[in-house]
Short mmCIF file of C-alpha atoms and ligand atoms in Angstrom, two decimals:
data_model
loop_
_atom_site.label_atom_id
_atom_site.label_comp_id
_atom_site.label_asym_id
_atom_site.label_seq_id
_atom_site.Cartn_x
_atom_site.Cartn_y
_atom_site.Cartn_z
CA UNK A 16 121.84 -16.38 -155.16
CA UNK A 17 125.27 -14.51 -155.57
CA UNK A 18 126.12 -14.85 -159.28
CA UNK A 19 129.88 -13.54 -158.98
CA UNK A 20 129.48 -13.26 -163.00
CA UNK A 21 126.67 -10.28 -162.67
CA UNK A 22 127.45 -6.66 -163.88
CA UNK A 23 125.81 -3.69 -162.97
CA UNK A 24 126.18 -0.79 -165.70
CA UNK A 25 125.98 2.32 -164.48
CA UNK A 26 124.85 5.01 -167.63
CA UNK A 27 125.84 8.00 -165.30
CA UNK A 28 128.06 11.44 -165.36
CA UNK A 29 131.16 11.31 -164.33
CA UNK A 30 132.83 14.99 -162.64
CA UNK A 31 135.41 16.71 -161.04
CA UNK A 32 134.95 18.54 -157.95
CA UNK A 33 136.66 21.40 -156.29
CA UNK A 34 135.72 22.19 -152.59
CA UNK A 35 136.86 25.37 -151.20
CA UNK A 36 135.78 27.10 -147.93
CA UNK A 37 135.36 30.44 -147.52
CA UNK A 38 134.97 32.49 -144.26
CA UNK A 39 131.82 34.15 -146.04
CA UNK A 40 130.05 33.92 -149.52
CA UNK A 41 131.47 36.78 -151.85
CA UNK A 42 128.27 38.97 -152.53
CA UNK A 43 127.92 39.65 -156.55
CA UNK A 44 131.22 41.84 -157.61
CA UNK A 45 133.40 41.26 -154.82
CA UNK A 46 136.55 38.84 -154.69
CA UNK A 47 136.79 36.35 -151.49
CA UNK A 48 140.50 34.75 -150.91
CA UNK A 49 140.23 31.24 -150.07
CA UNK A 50 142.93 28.25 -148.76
CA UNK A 51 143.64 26.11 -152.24
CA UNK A 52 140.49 23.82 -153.22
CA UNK A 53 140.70 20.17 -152.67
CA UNK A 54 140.06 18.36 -156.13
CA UNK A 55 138.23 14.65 -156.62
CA UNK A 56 136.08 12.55 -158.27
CA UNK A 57 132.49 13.50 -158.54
CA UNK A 58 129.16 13.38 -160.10
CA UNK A 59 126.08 10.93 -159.46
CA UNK A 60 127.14 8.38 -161.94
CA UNK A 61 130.48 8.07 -160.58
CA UNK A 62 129.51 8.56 -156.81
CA UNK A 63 126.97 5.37 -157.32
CA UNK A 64 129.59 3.40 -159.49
CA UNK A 65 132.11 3.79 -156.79
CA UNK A 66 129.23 2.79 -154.37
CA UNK A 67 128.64 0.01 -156.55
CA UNK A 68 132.05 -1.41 -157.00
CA UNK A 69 132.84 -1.32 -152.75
CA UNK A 70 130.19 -3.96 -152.37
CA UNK A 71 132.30 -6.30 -154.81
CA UNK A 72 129.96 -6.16 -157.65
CA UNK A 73 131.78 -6.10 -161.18
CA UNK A 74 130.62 -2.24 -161.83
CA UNK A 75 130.87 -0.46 -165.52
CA UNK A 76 130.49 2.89 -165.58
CA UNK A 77 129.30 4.36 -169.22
CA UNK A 78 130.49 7.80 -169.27
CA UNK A 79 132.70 10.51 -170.69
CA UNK A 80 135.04 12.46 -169.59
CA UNK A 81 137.32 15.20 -171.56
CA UNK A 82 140.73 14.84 -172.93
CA UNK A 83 142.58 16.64 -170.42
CA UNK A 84 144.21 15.88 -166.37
CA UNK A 85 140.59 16.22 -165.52
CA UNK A 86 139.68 13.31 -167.22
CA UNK A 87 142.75 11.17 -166.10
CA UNK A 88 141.98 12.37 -162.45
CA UNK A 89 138.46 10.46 -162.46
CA UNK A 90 139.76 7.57 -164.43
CA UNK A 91 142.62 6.90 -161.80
CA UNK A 92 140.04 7.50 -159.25
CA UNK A 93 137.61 5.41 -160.60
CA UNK A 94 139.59 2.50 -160.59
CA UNK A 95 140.58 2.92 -157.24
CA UNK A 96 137.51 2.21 -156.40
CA UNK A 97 137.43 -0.62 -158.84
CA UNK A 98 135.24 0.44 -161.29
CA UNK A 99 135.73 -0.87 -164.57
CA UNK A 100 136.32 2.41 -167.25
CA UNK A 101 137.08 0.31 -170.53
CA UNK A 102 133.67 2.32 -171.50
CA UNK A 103 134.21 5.44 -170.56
CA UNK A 104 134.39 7.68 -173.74
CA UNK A 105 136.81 10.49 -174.26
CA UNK A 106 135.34 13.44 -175.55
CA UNK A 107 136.32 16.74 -176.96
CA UNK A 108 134.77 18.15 -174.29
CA UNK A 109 135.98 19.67 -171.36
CA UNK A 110 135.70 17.20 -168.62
CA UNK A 111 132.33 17.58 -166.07
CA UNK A 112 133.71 20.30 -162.89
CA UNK A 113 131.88 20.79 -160.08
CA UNK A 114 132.91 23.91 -158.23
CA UNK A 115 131.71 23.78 -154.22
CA UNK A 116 132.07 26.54 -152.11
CA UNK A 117 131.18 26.11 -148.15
CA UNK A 118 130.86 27.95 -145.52
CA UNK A 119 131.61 27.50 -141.82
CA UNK A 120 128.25 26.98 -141.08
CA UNK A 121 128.07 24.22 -144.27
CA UNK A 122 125.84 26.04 -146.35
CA UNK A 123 127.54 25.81 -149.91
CA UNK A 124 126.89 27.47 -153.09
CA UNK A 125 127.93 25.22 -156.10
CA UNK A 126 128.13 25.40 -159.66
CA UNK A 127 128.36 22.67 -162.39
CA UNK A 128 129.70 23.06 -166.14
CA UNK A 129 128.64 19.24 -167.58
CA UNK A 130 130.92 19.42 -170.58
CA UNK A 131 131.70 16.17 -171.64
CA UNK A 132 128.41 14.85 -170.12
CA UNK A 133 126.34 16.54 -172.69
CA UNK A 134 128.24 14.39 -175.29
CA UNK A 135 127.40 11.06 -174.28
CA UNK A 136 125.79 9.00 -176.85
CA UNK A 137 122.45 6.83 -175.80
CA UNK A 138 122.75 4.66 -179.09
CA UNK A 139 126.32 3.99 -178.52
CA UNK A 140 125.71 2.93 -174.97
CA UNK A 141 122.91 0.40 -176.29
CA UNK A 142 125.56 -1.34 -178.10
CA UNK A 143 127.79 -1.59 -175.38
CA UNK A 144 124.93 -2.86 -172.92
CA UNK A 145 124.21 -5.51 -175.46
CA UNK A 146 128.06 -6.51 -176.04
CA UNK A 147 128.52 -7.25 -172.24
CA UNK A 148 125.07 -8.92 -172.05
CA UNK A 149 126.83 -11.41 -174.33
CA UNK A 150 130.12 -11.31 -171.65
CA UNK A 151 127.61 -12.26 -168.97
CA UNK A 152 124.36 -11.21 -166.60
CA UNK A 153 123.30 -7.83 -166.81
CA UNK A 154 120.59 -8.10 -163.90
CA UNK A 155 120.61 -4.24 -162.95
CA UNK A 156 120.95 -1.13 -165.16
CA UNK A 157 121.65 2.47 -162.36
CA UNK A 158 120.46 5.42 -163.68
CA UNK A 159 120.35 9.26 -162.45
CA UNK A 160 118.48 11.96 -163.05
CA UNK A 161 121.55 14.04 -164.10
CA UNK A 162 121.41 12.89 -167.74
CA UNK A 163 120.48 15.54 -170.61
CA UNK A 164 116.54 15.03 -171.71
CA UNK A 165 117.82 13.06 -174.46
CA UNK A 166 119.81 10.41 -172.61
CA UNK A 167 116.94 10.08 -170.06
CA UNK A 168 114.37 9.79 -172.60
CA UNK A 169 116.62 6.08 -174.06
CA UNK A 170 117.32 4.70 -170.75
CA UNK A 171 114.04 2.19 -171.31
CA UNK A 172 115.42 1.32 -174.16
CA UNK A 173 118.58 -0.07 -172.01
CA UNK A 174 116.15 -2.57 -170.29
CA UNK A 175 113.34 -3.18 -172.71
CA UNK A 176 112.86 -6.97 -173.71
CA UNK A 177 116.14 -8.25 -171.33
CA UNK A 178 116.77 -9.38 -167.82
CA UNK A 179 118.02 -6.26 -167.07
CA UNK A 180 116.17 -4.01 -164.11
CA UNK A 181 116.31 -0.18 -163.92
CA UNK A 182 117.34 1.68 -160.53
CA UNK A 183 116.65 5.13 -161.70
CA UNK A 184 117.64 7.77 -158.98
CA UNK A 185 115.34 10.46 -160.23
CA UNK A 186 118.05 13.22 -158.92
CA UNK A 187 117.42 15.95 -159.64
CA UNK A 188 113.89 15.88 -161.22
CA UNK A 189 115.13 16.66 -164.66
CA UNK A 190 111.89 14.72 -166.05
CA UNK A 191 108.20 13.34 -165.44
CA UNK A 192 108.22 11.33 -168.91
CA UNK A 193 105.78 8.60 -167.89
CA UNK A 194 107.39 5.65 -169.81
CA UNK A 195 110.85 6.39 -168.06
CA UNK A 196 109.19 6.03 -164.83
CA UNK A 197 107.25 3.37 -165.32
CA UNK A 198 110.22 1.54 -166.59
CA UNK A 199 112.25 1.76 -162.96
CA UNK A 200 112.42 -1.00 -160.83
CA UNK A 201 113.07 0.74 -158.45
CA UNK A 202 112.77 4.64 -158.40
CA UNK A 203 114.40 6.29 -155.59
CA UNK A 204 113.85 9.84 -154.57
CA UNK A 205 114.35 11.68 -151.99
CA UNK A 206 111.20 13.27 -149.99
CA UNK A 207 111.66 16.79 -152.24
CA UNK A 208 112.36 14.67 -155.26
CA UNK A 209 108.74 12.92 -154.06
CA UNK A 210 107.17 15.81 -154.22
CA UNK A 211 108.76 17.56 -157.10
CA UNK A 212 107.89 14.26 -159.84
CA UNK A 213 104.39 14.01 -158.05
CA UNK A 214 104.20 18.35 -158.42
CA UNK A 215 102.82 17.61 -154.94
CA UNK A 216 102.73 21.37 -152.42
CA UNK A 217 106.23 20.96 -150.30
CA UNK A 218 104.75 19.37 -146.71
CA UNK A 219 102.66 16.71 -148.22
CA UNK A 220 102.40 13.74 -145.93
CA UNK A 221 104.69 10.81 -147.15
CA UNK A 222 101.72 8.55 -146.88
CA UNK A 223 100.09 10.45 -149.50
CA UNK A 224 103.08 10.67 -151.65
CA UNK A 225 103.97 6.70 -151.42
CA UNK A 226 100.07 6.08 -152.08
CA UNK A 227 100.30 8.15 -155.39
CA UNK A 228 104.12 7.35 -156.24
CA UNK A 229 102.97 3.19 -156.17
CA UNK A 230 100.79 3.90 -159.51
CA UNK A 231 103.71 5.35 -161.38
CA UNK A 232 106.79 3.06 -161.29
CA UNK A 233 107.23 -0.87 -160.84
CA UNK A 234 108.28 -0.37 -157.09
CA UNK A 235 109.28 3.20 -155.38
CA UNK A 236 112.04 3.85 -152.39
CA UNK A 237 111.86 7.21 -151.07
CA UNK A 238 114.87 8.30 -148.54
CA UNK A 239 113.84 10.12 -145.47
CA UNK A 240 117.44 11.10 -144.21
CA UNK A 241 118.10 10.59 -140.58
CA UNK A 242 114.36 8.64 -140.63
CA UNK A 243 115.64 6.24 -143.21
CA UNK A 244 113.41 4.99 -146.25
CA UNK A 245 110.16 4.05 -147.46
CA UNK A 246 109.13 1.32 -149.94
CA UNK A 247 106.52 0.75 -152.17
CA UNK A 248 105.80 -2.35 -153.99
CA UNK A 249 102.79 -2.34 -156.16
CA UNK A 250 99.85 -2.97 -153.95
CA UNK A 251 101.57 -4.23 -151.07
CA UNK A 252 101.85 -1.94 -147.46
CA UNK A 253 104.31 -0.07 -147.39
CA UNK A 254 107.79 -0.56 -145.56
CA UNK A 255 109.45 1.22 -143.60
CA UNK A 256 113.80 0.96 -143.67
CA UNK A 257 114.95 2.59 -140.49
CA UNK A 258 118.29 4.76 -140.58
CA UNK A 259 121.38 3.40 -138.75
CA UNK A 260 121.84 5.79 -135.68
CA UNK A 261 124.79 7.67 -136.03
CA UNK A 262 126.16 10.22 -133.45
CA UNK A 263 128.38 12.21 -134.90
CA UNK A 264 126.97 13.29 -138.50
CA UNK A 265 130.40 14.30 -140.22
CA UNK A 266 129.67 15.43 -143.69
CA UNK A 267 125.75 14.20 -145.32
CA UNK A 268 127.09 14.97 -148.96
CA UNK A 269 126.84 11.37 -151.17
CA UNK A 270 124.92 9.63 -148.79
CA UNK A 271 122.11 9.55 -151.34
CA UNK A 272 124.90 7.99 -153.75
CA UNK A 273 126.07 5.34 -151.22
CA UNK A 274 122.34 4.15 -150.80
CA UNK A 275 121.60 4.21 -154.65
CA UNK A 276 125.00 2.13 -155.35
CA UNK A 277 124.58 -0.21 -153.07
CA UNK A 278 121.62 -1.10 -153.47
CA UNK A 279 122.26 -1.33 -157.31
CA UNK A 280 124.85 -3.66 -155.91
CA UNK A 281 122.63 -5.66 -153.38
CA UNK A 282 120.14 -6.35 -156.01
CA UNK A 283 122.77 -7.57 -158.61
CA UNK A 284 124.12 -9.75 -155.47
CA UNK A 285 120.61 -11.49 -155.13
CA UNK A 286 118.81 -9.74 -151.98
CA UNK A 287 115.02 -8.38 -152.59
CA UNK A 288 114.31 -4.84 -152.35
CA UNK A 289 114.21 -4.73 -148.64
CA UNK A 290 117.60 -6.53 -147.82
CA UNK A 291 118.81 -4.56 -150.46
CA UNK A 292 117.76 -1.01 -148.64
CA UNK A 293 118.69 -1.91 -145.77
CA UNK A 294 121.88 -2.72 -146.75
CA UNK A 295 121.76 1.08 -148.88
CA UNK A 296 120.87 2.67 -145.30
CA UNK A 297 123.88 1.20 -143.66
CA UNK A 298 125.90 2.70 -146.74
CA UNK A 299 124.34 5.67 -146.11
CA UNK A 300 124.90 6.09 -142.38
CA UNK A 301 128.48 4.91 -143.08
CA UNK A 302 128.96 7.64 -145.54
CA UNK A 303 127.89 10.34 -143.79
CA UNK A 304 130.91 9.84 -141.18
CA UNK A 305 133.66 10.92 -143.33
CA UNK A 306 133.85 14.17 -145.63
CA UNK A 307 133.54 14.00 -149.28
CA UNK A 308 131.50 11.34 -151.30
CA UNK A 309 133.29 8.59 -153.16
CA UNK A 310 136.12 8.79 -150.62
CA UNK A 311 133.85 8.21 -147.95
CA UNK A 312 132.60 4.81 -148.70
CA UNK A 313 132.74 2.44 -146.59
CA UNK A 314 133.82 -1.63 -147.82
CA UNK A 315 131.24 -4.59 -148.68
CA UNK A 316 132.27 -5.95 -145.14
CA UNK A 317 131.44 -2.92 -143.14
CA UNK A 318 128.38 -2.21 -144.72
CA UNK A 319 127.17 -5.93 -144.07
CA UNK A 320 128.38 -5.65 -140.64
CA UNK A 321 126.51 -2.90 -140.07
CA UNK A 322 123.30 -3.79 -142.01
CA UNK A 323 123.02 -7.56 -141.25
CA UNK A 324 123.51 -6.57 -137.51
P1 ADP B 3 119.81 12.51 -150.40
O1 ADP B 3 121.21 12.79 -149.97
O2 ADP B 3 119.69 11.98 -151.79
O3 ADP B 3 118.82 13.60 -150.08
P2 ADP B 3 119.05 11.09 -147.97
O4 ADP B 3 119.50 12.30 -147.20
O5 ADP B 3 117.63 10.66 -147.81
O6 ADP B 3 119.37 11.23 -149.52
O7 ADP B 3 120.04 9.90 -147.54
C1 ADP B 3 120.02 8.64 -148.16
C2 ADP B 3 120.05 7.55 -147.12
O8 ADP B 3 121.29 7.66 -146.37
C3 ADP B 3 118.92 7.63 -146.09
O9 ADP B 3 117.80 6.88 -146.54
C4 ADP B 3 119.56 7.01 -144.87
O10 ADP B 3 119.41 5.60 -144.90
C5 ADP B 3 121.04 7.38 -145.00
N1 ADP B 3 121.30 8.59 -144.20
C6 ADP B 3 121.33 9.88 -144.64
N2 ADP B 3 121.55 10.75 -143.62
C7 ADP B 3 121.68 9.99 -142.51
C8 ADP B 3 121.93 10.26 -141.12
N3 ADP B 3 122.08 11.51 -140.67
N4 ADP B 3 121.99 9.21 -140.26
C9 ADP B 3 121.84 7.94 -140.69
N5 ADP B 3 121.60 7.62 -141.97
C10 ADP B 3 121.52 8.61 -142.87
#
């Protein structure tokens, strides 16, 4: 049932990135001269808020950002998207950068300065969860695992003794803490991430890894790329989510967001965890035919088209 009320609240980092190609990698000590960067929104909790907000879902991102045109760049890019910032603390903080450097080839080297990210305040973000819980339905609470140890370590807290349901997005594996995992509904990793929370040897079968990952959260989805998704349930068989074929792979970077905010979204919207991957996959193919993350998402109507076909 669509409750047009619902809000997902994304507790997620919020960046800017820079992109810049170079012919070739400078080697340590040398200088490389490169065409001006391109500059936009990034970082996981704003990819999956973005995500989020396409599929028509009221979306609130808690986040902060610097005072500085940093800041103001992800806030007018944010709501472009439609994301709702009324949350969005300004910090003293530089802003969260993202500096990505390709090469032809695509290889990229890329460095990250969190600033204002490491500010965020878990308490304060209880309160605000609680004051929009009182607005309306909070079904789904999105997660990533690009939060500092402290931030992870409330995000039960978030959920505990409420309607509200965790999608935690282990990326990267910043954390194993048991009751955070056990508190997701879903987890979603990718099949390194699988391996990395499990500290399972790279290579293990994805049978094994589902059959282990099922005792350690509510329900798992693992993301297999090109192959699609897996997902665990408690007991139940496993399923399998296949990828939407796509022929001409343009740029792979934020399909992993796409999946995670649409699903967030699908969930909020009603569907169970399979209509609500499978919808994520199509977000995910979509994605992954334009360049750049946010700015490659596709609408609620595409992704339906495409995932209901
Ligand atoms: P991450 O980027 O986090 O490693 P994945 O690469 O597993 O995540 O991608 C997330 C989802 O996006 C996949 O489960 C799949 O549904 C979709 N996807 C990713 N790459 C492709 C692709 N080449 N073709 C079709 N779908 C894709």
């Amino acid at each position: 049932m669509r409750d047009s009320n619902a809000t997902v609240v994304v507790s997620g980092t919020t960046n800017v990135d820079t992109f810049v190609t170079v012919q070739n990698f400078p080697q340590p000590g040398e200088t490389t001269i490169a065409e001006p960067g391109i500059e936009g929104l990034g970082g996981k909790g704003a990819n999956q808020a973005a995500a989020c907000a396409h599929m028509g879902v009221n979306t609130v991102l808690l986040s902060a950002v610097g005072n500085d045109p940093q800041g103001e760049l992800a806030i007018t890019e944010l709501r472009e998207h439609g994301v709702n910032t009324d949350y969005i603390v300004s910090s003293r903080q530089p802003t969260g950068r993202a500096f990505i450097m390709n090469d032809p080839s695509g290889e990229n080297i890329i460095i990250v300065t969190s600033g204002a990210n490491e500010l965020v305040s878990p308490a304060q973000q209880r309160e605000t969860v609680k004051e929009l819980r009182r607005q309306g339905p909070v079904p789904i609470v999105l997660a990533q695992g690009d939060l500092t140890p402290e931030h992870s370590a409330e995000l039960p807290k978030l959920v505990e003794n409420s309607d509200s349901r965790l999608v935690l997005n282990l990326a990267p594996v910043t954390t194993r803490d048991p009751d955070l995992l056990a508190a997701a509904d879903p987890l979603v990793l990718n099949e390194g991430e699988a391996a990395a929370v499990l500290d399972a040897a790279p290579g293990t079968p994805i049978e094994e890894l589902l059959d282990r990952l099922r005792h350690i959260a509510r329900s798992v989805v693992v993301t297999l790329g090109q192959r699609g998704a897996m997902i665990v349930e408690g007991d139940a068989e496993p399923v399998h989510i296949p990828a939407v074929y796509v022929e001409r792979v343009v740029d792979t970077t934020g399909a992993g967001d796409a999946f995670c905010g649409t699903l967030a979204a699908a969930l909020a919207q009603g569907e169970n965890l399979v209509d609500a991957c499978t919808l994520g996959a199509a977000a995910g193919a979509l994605a992954t035919q334009k360049r750049g993350a946010a700015g490659s998402y596709a609408t609620e109507n595409e992704i339906r088209r495409l995932g209901e076909a």
